[in-house]
Short mmCIF file of C-alpha atoms in Angstrom, two decimals:
data_model
loop_
_atom_site.label_atom_id
_atom_site.label_comp_id
_atom_site.label_asym_id
_atom_site.label_seq_id
_atom_site.Cartn_x
_atom_site.Cartn_y
_atom_site.Cartn_z
CA MET A 176 35.91 -24.45 35.21
CA GLY A 177 34.17 -27.39 33.55
CA VAL A 178 32.77 -27.69 30.09
CA ALA A 179 28.99 -27.27 30.00
CA ILE A 180 28.38 -27.86 26.31
CA ALA A 181 30.61 -29.53 23.73
CA VAL A 182 29.58 -29.54 20.08
CA GLN A 183 31.63 -31.39 17.46
CA GLU A 184 31.00 -31.13 13.72
CA LEU A 185 27.27 -30.54 14.19
CA ARG A 186 25.36 -30.82 10.92
CA LYS A 187 21.67 -30.41 10.13
CA ASN A 188 19.91 -30.28 6.76
CA TYR A 189 16.32 -29.42 5.92
CA GLY A 190 15.87 -31.15 2.59
CA ALA A 191 18.41 -29.66 0.26
CA LEU A 192 19.08 -26.72 2.58
CA CYS A 193 22.07 -27.07 4.85
CA ALA A 194 21.05 -25.17 8.01
CA VAL A 195 24.10 -26.04 10.11
CA ASP A 196 27.27 -26.99 8.28
CA GLY A 197 29.59 -28.90 10.60
CA ILE A 198 30.22 -26.46 13.46
CA SER A 199 32.25 -27.12 16.62
CA PHE A 200 32.44 -25.11 19.81
CA GLN A 201 32.50 -25.41 23.60
CA VAL A 202 30.66 -23.50 26.28
CA ASP A 203 32.25 -23.27 29.74
CA GLU A 204 30.28 -23.56 32.93
CA GLY A 205 29.27 -20.22 34.36
CA GLU A 206 29.65 -18.15 31.22
CA ILE A 207 27.15 -16.22 29.15
CA PHE A 208 27.70 -17.59 25.69
CA GLY A 209 26.04 -15.86 22.78
CA MET A 210 25.36 -17.01 19.27
CA VAL A 211 24.76 -14.13 16.89
CA GLY A 212 23.93 -13.95 13.25
CA PRO A 213 21.21 -12.85 10.89
CA ASN A 214 17.83 -14.59 10.68
CA GLY A 215 18.26 -17.96 9.02
CA ALA A 216 21.93 -18.25 9.97
CA GLY A 217 21.37 -21.52 11.84
CA LYS A 218 21.13 -20.24 15.43
CA THR A 219 17.81 -21.79 16.40
CA THR A 220 18.64 -25.08 14.68
CA THR A 221 21.89 -25.26 16.64
CA ILE A 222 20.37 -24.38 20.02
CA GLU A 223 17.50 -26.86 19.49
CA CYS A 224 19.95 -29.63 18.59
CA VAL A 225 21.82 -28.87 21.82
CA GLU A 226 18.53 -28.91 23.81
CA GLY A 227 17.59 -32.26 22.25
CA LEU A 228 14.49 -30.93 20.52
CA ARG A 229 15.95 -31.56 17.06
CA ARG A 230 17.87 -34.55 15.82
CA PRO A 231 21.20 -33.62 14.19
CA ASP A 232 22.12 -35.22 10.87
CA GLY A 233 25.75 -35.49 11.92
CA GLY A 234 28.27 -34.65 14.59
CA GLU A 235 28.29 -35.04 18.34
CA VAL A 236 26.66 -32.96 21.06
CA ARG A 237 27.29 -33.34 24.81
CA VAL A 238 25.53 -31.25 27.41
CA LEU A 239 26.84 -31.72 30.95
CA GLY A 240 28.11 -35.08 29.73
CA LEU A 241 24.71 -36.19 28.36
CA ASP A 242 23.74 -36.95 24.79
CA PRO A 243 20.61 -34.83 24.14
CA GLN A 244 19.12 -37.44 21.82
CA ARG A 245 19.76 -40.54 23.94
CA ASP A 246 19.37 -39.01 27.42
CA GLY A 247 16.79 -36.38 26.49
CA ARG A 248 14.62 -36.58 29.57
CA ALA A 249 17.56 -36.78 31.99
CA LEU A 250 18.97 -33.69 30.29
CA ARG A 251 15.73 -31.75 30.46
CA ARG A 252 15.69 -32.19 34.24
CA ILE A 253 18.85 -30.07 34.52
CA ILE A 254 18.38 -27.50 31.78
CA GLY A 255 15.88 -24.68 31.42
CA VAL A 256 14.64 -23.67 28.01
CA GLN A 257 13.07 -20.56 26.56
CA LEU A 258 11.90 -21.29 23.03
CA GLN A 259 11.65 -18.81 20.21
CA GLU A 260 8.25 -20.07 19.10
CA CYS A 261 5.91 -21.38 21.72
CA ALA A 262 2.87 -20.36 23.73
CA LEU A 263 0.75 -21.25 26.72
CA PRO A 264 -3.01 -21.74 26.80
CA ASP A 265 -4.73 -18.34 26.51
CA ARG A 266 -6.68 -18.71 29.74
CA LEU A 267 -3.81 -20.08 31.83
CA ARG A 268 -2.89 -17.58 34.53
CA VAL A 269 0.68 -16.58 35.30
CA GLY A 270 0.68 -18.13 38.78
CA GLU A 271 -0.87 -21.35 37.48
CA ALA A 272 1.67 -21.62 34.68
CA LEU A 273 4.53 -21.36 37.12
CA ALA A 274 2.98 -23.82 39.59
CA LEU A 275 2.39 -26.25 36.72
CA PHE A 276 5.93 -26.10 35.38
CA ALA A 277 7.38 -26.24 38.89
CA SER A 278 5.56 -29.56 39.36
CA PHE A 279 7.54 -31.07 36.47
CA TYR A 280 10.86 -30.78 38.35
CA GLU A 281 12.41 -32.46 41.35
CA ASN A 282 13.73 -29.38 43.17
CA PRO A 283 11.92 -26.36 41.77
CA LEU A 284 12.51 -22.80 42.90
CA PRO A 285 9.63 -21.24 44.84
CA PRO A 286 7.36 -19.75 42.14
CA ARG A 287 6.40 -16.78 44.31
CA THR A 288 10.00 -15.54 44.70
CA LEU A 289 10.69 -16.03 41.03
CA LEU A 290 7.65 -13.98 40.04
CA GLU A 291 8.73 -11.18 42.35
CA GLU A 292 12.25 -11.16 40.92
CA LEU A 293 10.89 -11.02 37.39
CA GLY A 294 8.44 -8.25 38.20
CA LEU A 295 5.38 -10.41 37.61
CA ALA A 296 4.13 -10.58 41.22
CA ASP A 297 1.10 -8.38 40.43
CA LYS A 298 0.24 -10.48 37.37
CA VAL A 299 -0.25 -13.78 39.20
CA ARG A 300 -3.93 -13.92 38.24
CA THR A 301 -3.55 -12.49 34.73
CA PRO A 302 -4.33 -14.91 31.87
CA PHE A 303 -1.50 -15.54 29.42
CA ALA A 304 -3.38 -13.95 26.51
CA GLN A 305 -3.62 -10.62 28.34
CA LEU A 306 0.12 -10.22 28.96
CA SER A 307 2.21 -7.77 26.93
CA GLY A 308 5.08 -9.02 24.80
CA GLY A 309 7.62 -8.18 27.48
CA GLN A 310 5.56 -9.81 30.23
CA LYS A 311 5.21 -12.99 28.16
CA GLN A 312 8.98 -13.07 27.65
CA ARG A 313 9.56 -12.60 31.38
CA LEU A 314 7.12 -15.41 32.11
CA PHE A 315 9.00 -17.65 29.67
CA ILE A 316 12.24 -16.82 31.48
CA ALA A 317 10.56 -17.69 34.76
CA LEU A 318 9.49 -21.03 33.25
CA ALA A 319 13.05 -21.63 32.07
CA LEU A 320 14.37 -20.94 35.59
CA VAL A 321 11.73 -22.59 37.77
CA GLY A 322 13.31 -26.04 37.60
CA ASN A 323 16.52 -24.63 39.09
CA PRO A 324 18.54 -25.69 36.01
CA ARG A 325 22.30 -25.70 35.55
CA ILE A 326 22.15 -24.36 32.02
CA VAL A 327 19.61 -21.85 30.75
CA PHE A 328 18.90 -21.63 27.02
CA LEU A 329 17.45 -18.38 25.74
CA ASP A 330 16.53 -18.26 22.06
CA GLU A 331 15.94 -14.76 20.68
CA LEU A 332 15.12 -13.47 24.11
CA THR A 333 14.52 -9.84 23.23
CA THR A 334 13.13 -10.02 19.70
CA GLY A 335 10.03 -7.89 19.49
CA LEU A 336 10.70 -5.99 22.71
CA ASP A 337 11.12 -2.23 22.92
CA PRO A 338 14.60 -0.92 23.86
CA GLN A 339 13.66 -0.33 27.49
CA ALA A 340 12.27 -3.83 27.98
CA ARG A 341 15.35 -5.18 26.22
CA ARG A 342 17.70 -3.48 28.69
CA ALA A 343 15.64 -4.81 31.60
CA MET A 344 15.98 -8.29 30.12
CA TRP A 345 19.77 -7.93 29.96
CA GLY A 346 19.79 -7.20 33.68
CA LEU A 347 17.81 -10.37 34.28
CA VAL A 348 20.22 -12.51 32.28
CA GLN A 349 23.14 -11.13 34.27
CA GLN A 350 21.32 -12.00 37.49
CA VAL A 351 20.88 -15.55 36.24
CA ARG A 352 24.59 -15.88 35.67
CA GLU A 353 25.34 -14.43 39.08
CA ARG A 354 23.52 -17.43 40.52
CA GLY A 355 26.23 -19.58 38.98
CA LYS A 356 24.26 -20.80 35.99
CA THR A 357 25.53 -21.15 32.45
CA VAL A 358 23.60 -19.11 29.89
CA PHE A 359 23.49 -20.02 26.21
CA LEU A 360 21.62 -17.42 24.20
CA THR A 361 21.02 -16.52 20.59
CA THR A 362 20.31 -13.07 19.26
CA HIS A 363 20.40 -11.15 16.04
CA TYR A 364 21.15 -7.91 17.85
CA MET A 365 24.90 -7.28 17.78
CA GLU A 366 24.57 -4.71 20.55
CA GLU A 367 22.94 -7.30 22.79
CA ALA A 368 25.71 -9.82 22.23
CA GLU A 369 28.34 -7.16 22.87
CA ARG A 370 26.83 -5.92 26.09
CA LEU A 371 25.78 -9.24 27.55
CA CYS A 372 28.04 -12.07 26.48
CA ASP A 373 31.39 -13.26 27.80
CA ARG A 374 32.04 -14.93 24.49
CA VAL A 375 30.33 -14.55 21.15
CA LEU A 376 30.04 -16.98 18.30
CA ILE A 377 29.25 -15.30 15.00
CA ILE A 378 27.41 -17.61 12.63
CA ASP A 379 26.20 -17.12 9.06
CA HIS A 380 24.89 -19.66 6.53
CA GLY A 381 25.41 -22.41 9.09
CA ARG A 382 29.13 -21.79 9.51
CA ILE A 383 31.15 -20.19 12.31
CA LEU A 384 32.73 -16.92 11.21
CA ALA A 385 34.38 -16.04 14.51
CA LEU A 386 34.34 -17.06 18.17
CA ASP A 387 35.91 -14.94 20.92
CA THR A 388 35.16 -12.31 23.55
CA PRO A 389 33.48 -9.20 22.12
CA GLU A 390 36.58 -7.10 22.97
CA ASN A 391 38.94 -9.46 21.19
CA LEU A 392 36.68 -9.68 18.16
CA ILE A 393 36.61 -5.92 17.85
CA ARG A 394 40.34 -5.55 18.55
CA SER A 395 41.23 -8.28 16.08
CA LEU A 396 39.71 -6.16 13.34
CA GLY A 397 42.10 -3.37 14.07
CA ALA A 398 39.10 -1.27 13.23
CA GLU A 399 39.24 2.50 13.30
CA SER A 400 37.47 4.72 15.77
CA ARG A 401 35.70 7.73 14.30
CA VAL A 402 35.40 11.30 15.51
CA VAL A 403 32.46 13.05 13.93
CA LEU A 404 31.98 16.83 14.25
CA THR A 405 30.46 19.86 12.60
CA CYS A 406 32.86 22.66 11.64
CA GLN A 407 32.04 25.61 9.35
CA GLY A 408 35.65 26.66 8.85
CA ALA A 409 37.03 23.26 7.85
CA THR A 410 39.09 24.35 4.88
CA ASP A 411 41.31 22.02 2.87
CA GLN A 412 44.22 23.40 4.87
CA VAL A 413 42.61 22.37 8.16
CA LEU A 414 41.85 18.90 6.80
CA GLU A 415 45.48 18.56 5.74
CA ALA A 416 46.60 19.53 9.26
CA LEU A 417 44.33 16.83 10.69
CA ARG A 418 45.65 14.21 8.26
CA ALA A 419 49.23 15.02 9.30
CA GLN A 420 48.57 14.10 12.96
CA ALA A 421 49.88 10.82 14.38
CA GLY A 422 47.13 8.19 14.75
CA VAL A 423 44.86 9.74 12.13
CA THR A 424 44.33 7.48 9.14
CA ARG A 425 41.70 9.27 7.09
CA VAL A 426 39.67 12.45 7.04
CA GLU A 427 36.41 12.92 5.18
CA ARG A 428 34.26 16.01 4.73
CA SER A 429 30.71 16.23 3.58
CA GLY A 430 29.24 19.72 3.77
CA GLU A 431 29.97 20.96 7.27
CA GLN A 432 30.39 17.48 8.70
CA VAL A 433 33.91 16.20 9.19
CA ILE A 434 34.76 12.57 10.00
CA VAL A 435 38.24 11.76 11.30
CA TYR A 436 39.23 8.09 11.28
CA GLY A 437 42.07 6.87 13.41
CA ARG A 438 43.48 4.37 15.86
CA GLY A 439 44.74 4.68 19.39
CA GLU A 440 43.60 6.28 22.60
CA GLY A 441 44.22 9.95 21.98
CA LEU A 442 42.23 10.50 18.81
CA VAL A 443 39.70 12.90 20.32
CA ALA A 444 42.41 15.03 21.98
CA THR A 445 44.38 15.14 18.73
CA VAL A 446 41.37 16.36 16.76
CA VAL A 447 40.35 18.96 19.37
CA ASN A 448 43.90 20.30 19.77
CA THR A 449 44.42 20.58 16.02
CA LEU A 450 41.19 22.51 15.49
CA ASN A 451 41.91 24.79 18.46
CA ALA A 452 45.42 25.50 17.17
CA ALA A 453 43.95 26.39 13.79
CA GLY A 454 41.39 28.61 15.52
CA ARG A 455 38.41 26.82 13.96
CA PRO A 456 35.33 26.56 16.18
CA PHE A 457 33.36 23.31 15.99
CA ARG A 458 30.30 21.74 17.56
CA ASP A 459 28.38 18.44 17.89
CA LEU A 460 31.50 16.37 18.41
CA ARG A 461 30.96 12.70 19.03
CA THR A 462 33.07 9.56 18.84
CA GLU A 463 32.05 6.24 17.40
CA GLN A 464 33.82 3.10 18.57
CA PRO A 465 34.00 0.04 16.39
CA ASN A 466 31.47 -2.56 17.51
CA LEU A 467 30.38 -6.08 16.68
CA GLU A 468 28.27 -4.64 13.89
CA ASP A 469 31.53 -3.58 12.24
CA VAL A 470 33.01 -7.00 12.93
CA PHE A 471 30.10 -8.61 11.12
CA LEU A 472 30.39 -6.16 8.25
CA THR A 473 34.10 -6.90 7.92
CA LEU A 474 33.64 -10.66 8.11
CA THR A 475 30.77 -10.91 5.66
CA GLY A 476 31.06 -7.76 3.59
CA ARG A 477 27.44 -6.88 4.30
CA GLU A 478 25.24 -5.38 6.98
CA MET A 479 23.33 -7.59 9.40
CA ARG A 480 19.84 -7.77 8.00
CA ASP A 481 17.26 -7.35 10.70
CA MET B 184 4.81 -39.33 36.07
CA ARG B 185 5.90 -36.27 38.03
CA GLY B 186 3.60 -33.34 37.30
CA LEU B 187 0.58 -35.43 36.25
CA PRO B 188 -1.78 -34.42 39.10
CA GLN B 189 -0.97 -30.72 38.65
CA LEU B 190 -1.41 -31.02 34.88
CA ILE B 191 -4.82 -32.70 35.27
CA LEU B 192 -5.90 -29.99 37.70
CA THR B 193 -4.73 -27.28 35.31
CA GLN B 194 -6.40 -28.87 32.27
CA ALA B 195 -9.67 -29.17 34.17
CA LYS B 196 -9.57 -25.50 35.18
CA LEU B 197 -8.81 -24.47 31.61
CA TYR B 198 -11.68 -26.62 30.33
CA LEU B 199 -14.17 -25.02 32.67
CA ARG B 200 -12.98 -21.57 31.55
CA GLU B 201 -14.09 -22.29 27.97
CA PRO B 202 -17.77 -21.29 28.16
CA ILE B 203 -18.81 -22.86 24.85
CA ALA B 204 -17.04 -26.16 25.48
CA THR B 205 -18.46 -26.32 28.98
CA PHE B 206 -21.97 -25.63 27.69
CA PHE B 207 -21.80 -28.35 25.08
CA THR B 208 -20.41 -31.01 27.40
CA ILE B 209 -22.27 -30.29 30.54
CA PHE B 210 -25.54 -28.59 29.62
CA TYR B 211 -26.38 -29.45 26.02
CA ALA B 212 -27.60 -33.03 26.60
CA PRO B 213 -29.65 -32.21 29.75
CA LEU B 214 -31.28 -29.30 27.90
CA THR B 215 -32.12 -31.55 24.94
CA LEU B 216 -33.61 -34.00 27.41
CA ILE B 217 -35.76 -31.28 28.92
CA LEU B 218 -36.94 -30.27 25.44
CA PHE B 219 -37.94 -33.79 24.37
CA GLY B 220 -39.28 -34.59 27.82
CA SER B 221 -41.60 -31.58 27.63
CA ILE B 222 -42.86 -32.68 24.21
CA TYR B 223 -43.22 -36.42 24.65
CA GLY B 224 -43.20 -37.00 28.41
CA ASN B 225 -42.09 -40.40 29.66
CA GLU B 226 -45.14 -42.59 29.16
CA PRO B 227 -44.25 -46.22 28.34
CA THR B 228 -44.91 -47.13 24.69
CA PRO B 229 -44.80 -50.56 23.01
CA MET B 230 -42.37 -49.25 20.35
CA PHE B 231 -39.70 -48.72 23.02
CA GLY B 232 -40.41 -52.04 24.74
CA ASN B 233 -42.81 -50.48 27.23
CA ARG B 234 -40.36 -47.75 28.20
CA GLY B 235 -40.75 -44.00 27.83
CA THR B 236 -38.93 -41.47 25.64
CA ILE B 237 -36.80 -40.37 28.57
CA ASP B 238 -35.95 -43.95 29.58
CA ILE B 239 -34.48 -44.74 26.20
CA GLY B 240 -33.27 -41.16 25.64
CA VAL B 241 -30.92 -40.94 28.61
CA PRO B 242 -28.55 -43.80 27.65
CA ALA B 243 -28.56 -42.56 24.04
CA TYR B 244 -27.74 -39.02 25.16
CA ILE B 245 -24.86 -40.38 27.22
CA ALA B 246 -23.40 -41.50 23.89
CA LEU B 247 -24.18 -38.03 22.53
CA ILE B 248 -22.11 -36.42 25.30
CA ILE B 249 -19.28 -38.89 24.70
CA VAL B 250 -19.12 -38.14 20.99
CA THR B 251 -19.37 -34.36 21.48
CA VAL B 252 -16.46 -34.39 23.91
CA GLY B 253 -14.35 -37.08 22.28
CA LEU B 254 -14.71 -36.27 18.62
CA ILE B 255 -15.22 -32.50 18.63
CA GLY B 256 -13.78 -31.10 21.89
CA LEU B 257 -10.73 -33.30 22.26
CA PRO B 258 -9.30 -33.13 18.71
CA ILE B 259 -9.66 -29.34 18.58
CA THR B 260 -7.91 -28.84 21.92
CA VAL B 261 -5.05 -31.22 21.21
CA ALA B 262 -4.50 -29.92 17.67
CA ALA B 263 -4.72 -26.29 18.85
CA GLU B 264 -2.24 -26.89 21.66
CA ARG B 265 0.13 -28.37 19.13
CA GLU B 266 -0.43 -25.62 16.57
CA LYS B 267 0.19 -22.84 19.09
CA GLY B 268 3.40 -24.46 20.34
CA ILE B 269 2.07 -25.37 23.78
CA LEU B 270 3.02 -29.01 23.28
CA ARG B 271 6.45 -27.88 22.12
CA ARG B 272 6.87 -26.01 25.38
CA TYR B 273 5.89 -29.10 27.40
CA ARG B 274 8.33 -31.16 25.37
CA ALA B 275 11.20 -28.91 26.50
CA THR B 276 10.54 -29.98 30.11
CA PRO B 277 11.07 -33.36 31.81
CA LEU B 278 7.29 -34.01 31.63
CA HIS B 279 6.70 -37.56 30.37
CA PRO B 280 4.81 -37.55 27.03
CA LEU B 281 2.43 -40.16 28.42
CA ALA B 282 1.60 -37.83 31.32
CA TYR B 283 0.35 -35.25 28.85
CA LEU B 284 -1.84 -37.77 27.02
CA LEU B 285 -3.17 -39.15 30.31
CA SER B 286 -3.98 -35.67 31.57
CA GLU B 287 -6.13 -35.00 28.50
CA VAL B 288 -7.93 -38.34 28.80
CA VAL B 289 -8.56 -37.99 32.53
CA THR B 290 -9.77 -34.38 32.21
CA TYR B 291 -12.12 -35.08 29.33
CA PHE B 292 -13.35 -38.24 31.02
CA ALA B 293 -14.18 -36.29 34.17
CA MET B 294 -16.03 -33.64 32.15
CA THR B 295 -18.01 -36.31 30.31
CA LEU B 296 -18.90 -37.91 33.62
CA LEU B 297 -20.08 -34.55 34.94
CA GLY B 298 -22.37 -34.13 31.91
CA VAL B 299 -23.74 -37.65 32.37
CA PHE B 300 -24.40 -37.04 36.04
CA LEU B 301 -26.39 -33.90 35.29
CA LEU B 302 -28.32 -35.70 32.53
CA ILE B 303 -29.35 -38.50 34.85
CA LEU B 304 -30.28 -36.02 37.55
CA VAL B 305 -32.57 -34.11 35.16
CA GLY B 306 -34.19 -37.36 33.95
CA ARG B 307 -34.71 -38.58 37.48
CA LEU B 308 -36.10 -35.37 38.94
CA GLY B 309 -38.13 -34.30 35.90
CA TRP B 310 -39.54 -37.54 34.52
CA ASN B 311 -38.88 -40.26 37.04
CA LEU B 312 -36.28 -41.95 34.82
CA ARG B 313 -36.35 -45.77 35.05
CA PHE B 314 -33.11 -47.66 35.50
CA GLU B 315 -33.25 -51.45 35.24
CA GLY B 316 -29.57 -52.26 34.75
CA ASN B 317 -26.58 -53.04 36.90
CA VAL B 318 -24.63 -49.95 37.90
CA LEU B 319 -21.18 -51.55 37.48
CA SER B 320 -22.15 -53.03 34.15
CA VAL B 321 -23.38 -49.69 32.82
CA LEU B 322 -20.29 -47.98 34.18
CA GLY B 323 -18.12 -50.52 32.36
CA GLY B 324 -20.00 -49.91 29.13
CA PHE B 325 -19.62 -46.17 29.63
CA VAL B 326 -15.85 -46.48 30.14
CA LEU B 327 -15.47 -48.65 27.03
CA ALA B 328 -17.55 -46.34 24.84
CA THR B 329 -15.75 -43.25 26.16
CA LEU B 330 -12.18 -44.53 25.78
CA SER B 331 -12.97 -45.88 22.33
CA THR B 332 -14.35 -42.52 21.19
CA PHE B 333 -11.44 -40.61 22.79
CA ALA B 334 -8.96 -42.83 20.94
CA PHE B 335 -10.83 -42.00 17.71
CA GLY B 336 -10.57 -38.31 18.62
CA PHE B 337 -6.85 -38.59 19.32
CA LEU B 338 -6.39 -40.18 15.91
CA VAL B 339 -8.19 -37.22 14.29
CA ALA B 340 -5.90 -34.85 16.24
CA SER B 341 -2.82 -36.84 15.27
CA LEU B 342 -3.62 -36.81 11.57
CA SER B 343 -4.75 -33.16 11.33
CA PRO B 344 -1.91 -30.69 10.82
CA THR B 345 -4.03 -27.74 12.04
CA ALA B 346 -6.70 -27.11 14.66
CA ARG B 347 -9.08 -25.90 11.97
CA LEU B 348 -8.77 -29.16 10.07
CA ALA B 349 -9.17 -31.17 13.28
CA GLN B 350 -12.37 -29.26 13.99
CA THR B 351 -13.73 -29.80 10.48
CA VAL B 352 -12.89 -33.50 10.41
CA GLY B 353 -14.29 -34.01 13.91
CA MET B 354 -17.58 -32.33 13.01
CA VAL B 355 -17.90 -34.03 9.63
CA LEU B 356 -17.52 -37.36 11.41
CA ALA B 357 -19.55 -36.53 14.51
CA PHE B 358 -22.73 -34.92 13.18
CA PRO B 359 -23.88 -37.62 10.72
CA MET B 360 -23.00 -40.23 13.35
CA MET B 361 -25.14 -38.43 15.92
CA PHE B 362 -28.21 -38.57 13.69
CA ILE B 363 -28.00 -42.06 12.21
CA SER B 364 -26.70 -43.89 15.29
CA GLY B 365 -29.77 -43.38 17.42
CA ALA B 366 -27.94 -40.97 19.74
CA THR B 367 -30.40 -38.13 19.00
CA ILE B 368 -33.26 -39.70 17.04
CA PRO B 369 -34.40 -43.03 18.56
CA TRP B 370 -33.09 -46.00 16.57
CA GLU B 371 -36.64 -47.45 16.28
CA ILE B 372 -37.84 -44.43 14.25
CA LEU B 373 -34.98 -44.54 11.69
CA PRO B 374 -35.75 -45.97 8.19
CA GLY B 375 -34.42 -49.45 7.45
CA GLY B 376 -31.84 -48.19 4.93
CA VAL B 377 -30.36 -45.79 7.43
CA GLN B 378 -30.29 -48.53 10.07
CA ARG B 379 -28.28 -50.78 7.75
CA VAL B 380 -25.72 -48.02 7.07
CA ALA B 381 -25.58 -47.21 10.77
CA GLU B 382 -24.35 -50.71 11.53
CA PHE B 383 -20.95 -49.54 10.23
CA VAL B 384 -20.84 -46.51 12.54
CA PRO B 385 -19.02 -47.03 15.89
CA LEU B 386 -21.36 -44.66 17.69
CA THR B 387 -24.33 -46.91 16.84
CA HIS B 388 -22.62 -49.62 18.84
CA ALA B 389 -21.98 -47.27 21.73
CA VAL B 390 -25.68 -46.33 21.79
CA ARG B 391 -26.81 -49.95 21.50
CA LEU B 392 -24.43 -51.08 24.25
CA LEU B 393 -25.49 -48.34 26.65
CA ARG B 394 -29.22 -48.71 25.99
CA LYS B 395 -29.13 -52.46 26.41
CA LEU B 396 -27.09 -52.40 29.61
CA TRP B 397 -29.22 -49.56 30.96
CA ALA B 398 -32.39 -51.61 30.39
CA GLY B 399 -30.94 -54.57 32.25
CA GLY B 400 -29.54 -56.49 29.27
CA SER B 401 -26.43 -58.61 29.60
CA TRP B 402 -23.04 -58.18 27.90
CA GLY B 403 -23.74 -61.42 26.04
CA GLU B 404 -26.59 -59.72 24.15
CA VAL B 405 -24.33 -56.89 22.96
CA TRP B 406 -21.00 -58.65 22.54
CA VAL B 407 -20.76 -57.59 18.87
CA SER B 408 -21.02 -53.92 19.86
CA ALA B 409 -18.52 -54.43 22.68
CA VAL B 410 -16.04 -56.05 20.29
CA VAL B 411 -16.50 -53.26 17.73
CA LEU B 412 -15.80 -50.59 20.38
CA ALA B 413 -12.80 -52.48 21.77
CA GLY B 414 -11.47 -52.85 18.21
CA VAL B 415 -11.83 -49.12 17.55
CA LEU B 416 -10.03 -48.45 20.85
CA VAL B 417 -7.07 -50.69 20.01
CA VAL B 418 -6.69 -49.67 16.36
CA CYS B 419 -7.06 -45.92 17.00
CA THR B 420 -4.65 -46.01 19.96
CA ALA B 421 -2.04 -47.83 17.89
CA LEU B 422 -2.44 -45.46 14.93
CA SER B 423 -2.35 -42.38 17.21
CA ALA B 424 0.85 -43.60 18.81
CA ARG B 425 2.29 -44.04 15.35
CA PHE B 426 1.22 -40.68 13.88
CA PHE B 427 1.09 -38.32 16.87
CA ARG B 428 3.37 -35.28 16.52
CA TRP B 429 4.39 -32.78 19.19
CA GLU B 430 4.89 -30.00 16.61
#
């Protein structure tokens, strides 16, 4: 598999502020590559340097072998871009927008099919200003795809969408990849990166904190799973019995709620068996797996701010 | 220049969907003509060189349409498209930057032409408008005056960071020019002091050029005005190219 994007020591300052501080990474062809981090981490600056919309202060960027600054227009023929901040004229209709953008490319996809796939077929005559947030985002994806690009850039695709629209959007991104395209996206939702991306780059203050598959990132933490349950008869004795089990690292109680921390596959069975053996009924049992949110917390010592 | 025809078509549709802009470009000048025509008629008077109010009004109103479109409509649209991020979106496609600029010029030119056509039609049907010039010559003068004013408008759009500022600057420049250049009030009626100031206003030269050519005058009689307009065109185009920003 070839290299779609190669970034070496990319650097970008805004006045005294260093937005991107010498980062390097590669994106392979055909993968969904995600860049996650809090607002202001340097995601948009990075993606716009790669698209050729911003001029880097240092470092080297190659996209499908092209230099985005020198070969900008040649590059924009083979990439599709969804920008975080942009708009269309209020009175431009959906169908017109797609026909217009299709005319910019050599081998565009048929607009009609694209609109059907994105669920906008009944909005062909709707002016841009009358679309909902989710419909606007879908239209922007359609505009990013209409040129039949090899790489699709999606910047903060689902920001401002409700959870249902967000899940629908994930399905769309997966469809894009199934057509053999490379997807480079940014998000500040850890869940999104975890569910969608083959590889995730975690960025904060313009520096790379980690870069790997979501599974590896989580595993590398060696983070604990949690079993949370409600048990009225959780005496100190019962808690001791739980602590003594193999795989259990910690047990906490607060009121009737008990949290058992541990590693390994059989944590739930261990907890259930121990409580049954002690004859203590319990309810509301749930497990919590470590996720990228925990990875971020571990790497930075703070929560992702939204 | 892939995409240019589709972009022109789209811009034209969008323009016609703006009711206020459409009214001002296409109907405002003909309605003004009807108003003044009803008051003064089109009887020849010695003050206007034995021509009527309508005869001298139509070429002046052509300049009025040009300045309304070029100095008010165009800067607002371009600055608003930039402010909203529409230009940014175009920039992320292979569309050639020149194609965008051309599409705006062609669209606004076509709209201006439409307004002029309607104006002449009203003058002709309502007051038997006299035309003593050479059609090609007048058309040439119209193209020069229009492109020169559009370049001025583009410069306003290039230098204004927001649409609101572009609108304010455009209006502050356009309205005084309209009244002292002879585009609304006939030049002959203006006080001498105002006339002297108006010599420094590009629109005065557009009005003079169009009126003269319309009445059968030659380019030799209005070469100063032609040079002024050509100068404005060149300088404003160069400055716009230097200062234009996509975002």
